[in-house]
C-alpha positions as a printed Julia matrix, in Angstrom:
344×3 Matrix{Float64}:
   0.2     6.63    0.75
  -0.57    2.82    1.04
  -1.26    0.51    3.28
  -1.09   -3.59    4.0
  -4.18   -5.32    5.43
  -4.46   -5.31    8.87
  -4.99   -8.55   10.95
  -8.54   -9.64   10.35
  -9.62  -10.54   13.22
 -11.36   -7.85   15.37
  -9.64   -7.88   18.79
  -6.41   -6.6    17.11
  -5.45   -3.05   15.44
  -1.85   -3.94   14.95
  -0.65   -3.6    11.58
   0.98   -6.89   10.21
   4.54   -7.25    8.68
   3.12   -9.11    6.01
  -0.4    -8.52    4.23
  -2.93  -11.64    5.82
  -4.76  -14.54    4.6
  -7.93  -14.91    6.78
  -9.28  -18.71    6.53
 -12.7   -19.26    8.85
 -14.3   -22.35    9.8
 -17.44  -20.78    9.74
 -19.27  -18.68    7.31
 -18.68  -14.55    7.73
 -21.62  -12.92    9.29
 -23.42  -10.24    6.99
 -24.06   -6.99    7.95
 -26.91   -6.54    6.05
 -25.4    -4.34    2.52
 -24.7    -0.74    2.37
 -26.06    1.11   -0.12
 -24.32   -0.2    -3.61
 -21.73    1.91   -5.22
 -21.41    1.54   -9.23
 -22.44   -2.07  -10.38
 -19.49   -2.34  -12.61
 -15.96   -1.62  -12.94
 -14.98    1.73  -15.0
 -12.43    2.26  -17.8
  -9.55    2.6   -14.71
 -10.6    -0.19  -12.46
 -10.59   -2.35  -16.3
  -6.96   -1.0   -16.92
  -5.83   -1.78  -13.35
  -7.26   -6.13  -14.3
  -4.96   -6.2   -17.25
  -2.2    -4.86  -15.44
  -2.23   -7.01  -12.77
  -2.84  -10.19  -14.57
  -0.42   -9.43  -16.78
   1.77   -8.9   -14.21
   1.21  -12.42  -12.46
   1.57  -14.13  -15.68
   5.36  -12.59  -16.08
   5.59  -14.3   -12.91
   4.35  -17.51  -13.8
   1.34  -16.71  -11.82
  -2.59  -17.65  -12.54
  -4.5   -14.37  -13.72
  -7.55  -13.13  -11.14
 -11.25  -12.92  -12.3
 -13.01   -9.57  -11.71
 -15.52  -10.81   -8.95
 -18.61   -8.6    -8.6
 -19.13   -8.93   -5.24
 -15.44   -7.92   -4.23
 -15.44   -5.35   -6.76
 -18.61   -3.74   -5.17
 -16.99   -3.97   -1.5
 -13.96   -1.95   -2.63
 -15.87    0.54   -4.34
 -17.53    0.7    -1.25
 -14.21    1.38    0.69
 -12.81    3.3    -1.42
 -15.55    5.39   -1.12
 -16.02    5.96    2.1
 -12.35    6.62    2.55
 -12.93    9.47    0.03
 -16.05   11.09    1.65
 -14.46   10.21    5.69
 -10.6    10.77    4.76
 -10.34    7.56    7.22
  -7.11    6.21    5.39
  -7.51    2.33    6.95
  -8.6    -1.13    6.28
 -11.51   -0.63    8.89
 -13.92    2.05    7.69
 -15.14    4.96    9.21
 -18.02    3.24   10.72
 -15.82    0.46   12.57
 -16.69   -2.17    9.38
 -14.04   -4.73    8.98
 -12.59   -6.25    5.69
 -14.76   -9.26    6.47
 -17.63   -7.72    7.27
 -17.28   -5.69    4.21
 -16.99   -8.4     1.82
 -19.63  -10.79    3.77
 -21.77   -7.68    3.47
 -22.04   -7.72   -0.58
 -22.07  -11.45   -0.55
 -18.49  -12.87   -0.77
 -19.09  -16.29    0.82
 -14.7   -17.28    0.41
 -13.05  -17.58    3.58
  -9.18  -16.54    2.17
  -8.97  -12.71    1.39
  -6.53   -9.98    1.64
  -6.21   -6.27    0.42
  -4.42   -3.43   -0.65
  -5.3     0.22   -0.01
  -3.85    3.35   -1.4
  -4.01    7.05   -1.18
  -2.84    9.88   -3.95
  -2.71    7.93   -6.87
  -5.02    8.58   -9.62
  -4.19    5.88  -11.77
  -4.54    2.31  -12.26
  -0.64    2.41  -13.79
   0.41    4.89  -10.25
  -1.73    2.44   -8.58
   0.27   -0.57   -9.54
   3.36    0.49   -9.33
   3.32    2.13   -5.8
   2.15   -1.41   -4.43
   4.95   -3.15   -6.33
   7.42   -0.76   -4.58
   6.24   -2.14   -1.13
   7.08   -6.04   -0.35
   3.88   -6.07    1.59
   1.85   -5.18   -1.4
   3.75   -6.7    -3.93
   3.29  -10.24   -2.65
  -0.67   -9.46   -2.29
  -0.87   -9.05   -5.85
   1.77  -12.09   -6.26
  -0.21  -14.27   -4.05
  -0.86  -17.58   -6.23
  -3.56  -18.95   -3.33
  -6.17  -15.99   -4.66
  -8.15  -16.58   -7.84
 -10.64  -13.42   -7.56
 -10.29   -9.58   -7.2
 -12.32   -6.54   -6.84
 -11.33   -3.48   -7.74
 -12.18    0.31   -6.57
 -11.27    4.03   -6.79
 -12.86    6.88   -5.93
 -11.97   10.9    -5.04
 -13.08   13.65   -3.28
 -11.34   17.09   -3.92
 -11.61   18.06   -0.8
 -10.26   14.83    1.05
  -6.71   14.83    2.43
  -5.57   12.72   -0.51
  -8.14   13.28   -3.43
  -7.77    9.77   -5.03
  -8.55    6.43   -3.13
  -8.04    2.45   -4.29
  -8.61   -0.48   -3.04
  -8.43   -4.21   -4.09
  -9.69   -7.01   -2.51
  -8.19  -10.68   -3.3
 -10.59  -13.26   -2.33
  -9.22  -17.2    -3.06
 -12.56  -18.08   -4.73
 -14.0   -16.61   -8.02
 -17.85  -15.81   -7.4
 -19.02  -14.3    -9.82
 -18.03  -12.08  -12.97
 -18.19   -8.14  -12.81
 -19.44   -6.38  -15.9
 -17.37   -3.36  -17.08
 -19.12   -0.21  -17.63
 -20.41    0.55  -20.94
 -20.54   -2.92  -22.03
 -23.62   -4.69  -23.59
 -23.43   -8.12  -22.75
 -23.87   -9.42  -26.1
 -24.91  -12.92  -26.94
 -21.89  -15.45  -27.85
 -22.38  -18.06  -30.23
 -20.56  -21.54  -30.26
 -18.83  -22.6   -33.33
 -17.5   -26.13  -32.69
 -18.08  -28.44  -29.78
 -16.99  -27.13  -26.29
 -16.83  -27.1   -22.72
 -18.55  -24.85  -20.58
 -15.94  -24.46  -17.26
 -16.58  -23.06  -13.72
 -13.86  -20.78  -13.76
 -11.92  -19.1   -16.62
  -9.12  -21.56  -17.64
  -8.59  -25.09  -17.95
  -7.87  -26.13  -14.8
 -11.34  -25.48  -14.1
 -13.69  -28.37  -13.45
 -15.91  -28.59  -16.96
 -19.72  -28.53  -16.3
 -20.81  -29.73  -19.8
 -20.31  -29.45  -23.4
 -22.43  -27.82  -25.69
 -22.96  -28.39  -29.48
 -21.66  -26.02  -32.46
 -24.93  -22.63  -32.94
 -25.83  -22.66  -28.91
 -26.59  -18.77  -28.06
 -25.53  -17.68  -24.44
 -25.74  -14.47  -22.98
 -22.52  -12.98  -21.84
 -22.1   -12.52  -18.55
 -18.87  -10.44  -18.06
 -15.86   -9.24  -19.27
 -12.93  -12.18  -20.4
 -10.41  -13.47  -18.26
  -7.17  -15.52  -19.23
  -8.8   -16.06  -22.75
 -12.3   -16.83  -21.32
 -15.38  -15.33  -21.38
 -18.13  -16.04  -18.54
 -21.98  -16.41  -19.89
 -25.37  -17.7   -18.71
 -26.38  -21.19  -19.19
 -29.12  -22.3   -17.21
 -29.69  -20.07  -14.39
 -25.52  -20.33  -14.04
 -22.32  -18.16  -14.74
 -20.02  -20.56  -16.58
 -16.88  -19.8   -18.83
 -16.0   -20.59  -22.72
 -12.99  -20.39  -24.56
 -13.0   -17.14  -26.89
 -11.47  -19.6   -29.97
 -14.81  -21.01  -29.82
 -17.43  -18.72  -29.89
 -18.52  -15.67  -32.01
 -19.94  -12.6   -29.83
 -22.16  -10.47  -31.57
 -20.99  -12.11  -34.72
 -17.27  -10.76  -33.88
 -14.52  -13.81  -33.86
 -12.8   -13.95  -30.54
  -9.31  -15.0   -29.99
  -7.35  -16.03  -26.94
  -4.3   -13.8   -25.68
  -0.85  -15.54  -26.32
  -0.87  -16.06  -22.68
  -3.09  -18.89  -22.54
  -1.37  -22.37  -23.43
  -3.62  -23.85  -25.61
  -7.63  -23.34  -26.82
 -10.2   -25.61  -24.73
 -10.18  -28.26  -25.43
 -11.44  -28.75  -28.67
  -9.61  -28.6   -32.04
 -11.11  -24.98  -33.67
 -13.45  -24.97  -36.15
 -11.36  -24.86  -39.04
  -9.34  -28.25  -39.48
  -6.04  -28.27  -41.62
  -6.65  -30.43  -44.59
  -4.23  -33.37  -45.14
  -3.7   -36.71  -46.1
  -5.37  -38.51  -43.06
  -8.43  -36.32  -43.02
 -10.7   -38.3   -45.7
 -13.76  -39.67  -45.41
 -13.72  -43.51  -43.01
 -14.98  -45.65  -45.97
 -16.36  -48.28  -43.04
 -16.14  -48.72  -39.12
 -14.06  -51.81  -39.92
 -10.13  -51.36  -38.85
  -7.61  -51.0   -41.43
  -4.35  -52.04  -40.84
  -2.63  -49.76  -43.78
  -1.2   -47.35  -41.54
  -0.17  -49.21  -38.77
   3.32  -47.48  -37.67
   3.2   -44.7   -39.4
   3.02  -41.25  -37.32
   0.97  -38.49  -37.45
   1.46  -34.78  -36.23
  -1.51  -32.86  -34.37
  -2.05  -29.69  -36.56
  -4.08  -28.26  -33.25
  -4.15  -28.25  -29.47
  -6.36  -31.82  -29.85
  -8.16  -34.08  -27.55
  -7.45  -37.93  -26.95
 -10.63  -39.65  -26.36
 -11.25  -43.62  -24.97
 -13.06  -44.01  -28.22
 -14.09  -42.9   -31.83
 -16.45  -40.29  -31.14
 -16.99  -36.28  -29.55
 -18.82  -38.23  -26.81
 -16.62  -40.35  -25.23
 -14.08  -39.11  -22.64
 -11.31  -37.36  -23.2
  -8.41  -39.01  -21.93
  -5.7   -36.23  -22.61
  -5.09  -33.12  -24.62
  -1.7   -32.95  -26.66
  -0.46  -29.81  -27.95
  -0.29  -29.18  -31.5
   2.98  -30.3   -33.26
   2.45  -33.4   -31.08
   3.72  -36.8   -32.74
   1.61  -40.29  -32.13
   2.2   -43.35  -33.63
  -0.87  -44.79  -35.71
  -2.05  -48.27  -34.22
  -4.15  -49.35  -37.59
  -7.85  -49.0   -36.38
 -10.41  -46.74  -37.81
 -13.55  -45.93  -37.13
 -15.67  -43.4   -37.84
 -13.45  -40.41  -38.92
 -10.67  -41.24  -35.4
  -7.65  -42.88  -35.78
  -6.49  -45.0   -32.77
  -3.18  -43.58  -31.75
  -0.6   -44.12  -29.39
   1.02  -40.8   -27.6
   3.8   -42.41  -25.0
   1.86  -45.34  -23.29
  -1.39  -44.1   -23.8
  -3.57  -45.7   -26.58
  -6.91  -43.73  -26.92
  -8.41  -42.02  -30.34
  -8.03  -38.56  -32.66
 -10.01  -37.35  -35.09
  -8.53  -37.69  -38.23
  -9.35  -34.07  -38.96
  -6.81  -32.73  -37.13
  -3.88  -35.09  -37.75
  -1.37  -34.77  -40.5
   0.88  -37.15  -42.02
């Protein structure tokens, strides 16, 4: 049995044709948090992430983070709808999706859910909401960036097994997955610590090559979230070792961020700048980026990156030099590579 998310707001009970986005000008009143069901998503709930996002990305579609706080309010519903056997979007006690959410700390305004009854697996799961156009575009929606995730069963309820997800259009923060450590990630190169998993998210710095961060959460879309001051911020796996382990990005993800990795491609170009003064030797000649690389307004890891180009790129070479970058030109951009990663 399943079910599409009733209208939010409380002076209705009529079931809509198509699942709801709730948006609020104001913030959602807490209820003051029920007691907190498990703190992190089990081996199912875990399976039931990868489906999904894999299932967005055949659609073209951005993955979800597991958000903590959504992930604890459908636990929470999902267990009460196992120990009530109140099959609903409302629980047993009258508690609305809002309230729900508001209640474990969701602060996004845009939310929607699924609920469904009888299925004991996160593969059943999936696929009975992707036989109902209701659900289906739920887990299609491209305006939601977070989910939470929860089953739970009673033998003695009218349908044993219960799920629910909750889509919220703001990542929070990361859920943990049971059983996992943490761990401490190390940086290997230069790299951008993000507010969200994946490059469209807004960098909050860049850290040096040997940094240590605790890690925060399972990884998303080839990231991994970890603590840097006080904050949950994400890395790109291709840079960072956890627990001395390499990581590596799924093919999914376009391109590593947004650094060249730590291992350039020897060549011709890459030899040591003799002196910051230009050179006008290879003026015209092009060069090929041997990695996803970054086009900076000048000759050095500090100055701003202009552009990334994706590896196999061509440039033509303008003649300067300075300080291990080549000044290129890539279309009508001019800005500078490091020689590193360039290839003749």
């Amino acid at each position: 049995m399943i079910a599409a998310l009733r209208d939010p707001k409380p002076s209705s009970r009529a079931a809509l044709a198509l699942a709801a986005l709730a948006v609020f000008a104001v913030p959602l009143a807490a209820t003051g948090a029920p007691t907190d069901p498990a703190p992190c998503a089990d081996a199912e709930e875990a399976a039931f992430l990868v489906l999904i996002n894999d299932y967005r990305r055949e659609n073209g579609i951005e993955p979800l983070g597991l958000s903590r706080t959504l992930t604890l309010a459908a636990e929470f519903h999902s267990a009460d709808m196992a120990t009530t056997g109140f099959f609903d979007h409302t629980l047993g006690d009258g508690t609305t999706v809002e309230q729900n959410i508001a209640s474990y700390g969701y602060a996004g305004s845009t939310y929607g859910e699924n609920i469904a009854a009888g299925t004991d697996t996160a593969e059943s799961a999936v696929q009975t909401w992707q036989a109902s156009p209701t659900h289906n575009q739920n887990m299609l929606r491209s305006a939601y960036g977070a989910i939470g995730i929860g089953h739970a069963q009673d033998s003695g309820s009218g349908y044993g097994w219960y799920w629910t997800t909750i889509f919220g259009g703001e990542f929070d923060e990361p859920a943990m997955i049971c059983g996992e450590s943490g761990g401490q990630a190390v940086t290997l190169d230069d790299v951008n610590l993000r507010r969200g998993p994946g490059p469209q998210h807004a960098i909050e710095l860049a850290v040096p090559a040997g940094v240590e961060l605790p890690v925060a959460g399972e990884s998303v879309a080839g990231y991994i979230p970890v603590e840097y001051d006080g904050e949950t911020l994400w890395i790109a796996l291709d840079y960072v070792a956890v627990d001395g382990v390499l990581q590596s990005s799924p093919p999914a993800v376009a391109a590593p961020d947004p650094l060249p990795t730590f291992t350039p491609t020897v060549n011709l170009l890459a030899v040591p700048d003799p002196a910051p003064a230009a050179s006008g030797d290879l003026a015209g000649a092009t060069a090929t980026a041997t990695e996803p690389l970054n086009l900076r307004a000048g000759p050095s890891r500090e100055a701003g990156i202009l552009t990334v180009v994706a590896a196999g790129s061509e440039m033509l070479l303008t003649g300067n030099r300075e300080s291990g970058y080549f000044e290129v030109q890539f279309g009508n951009l001019v800005a500078w590579a490091d020689a590193a990663y360039l290839r003749s």
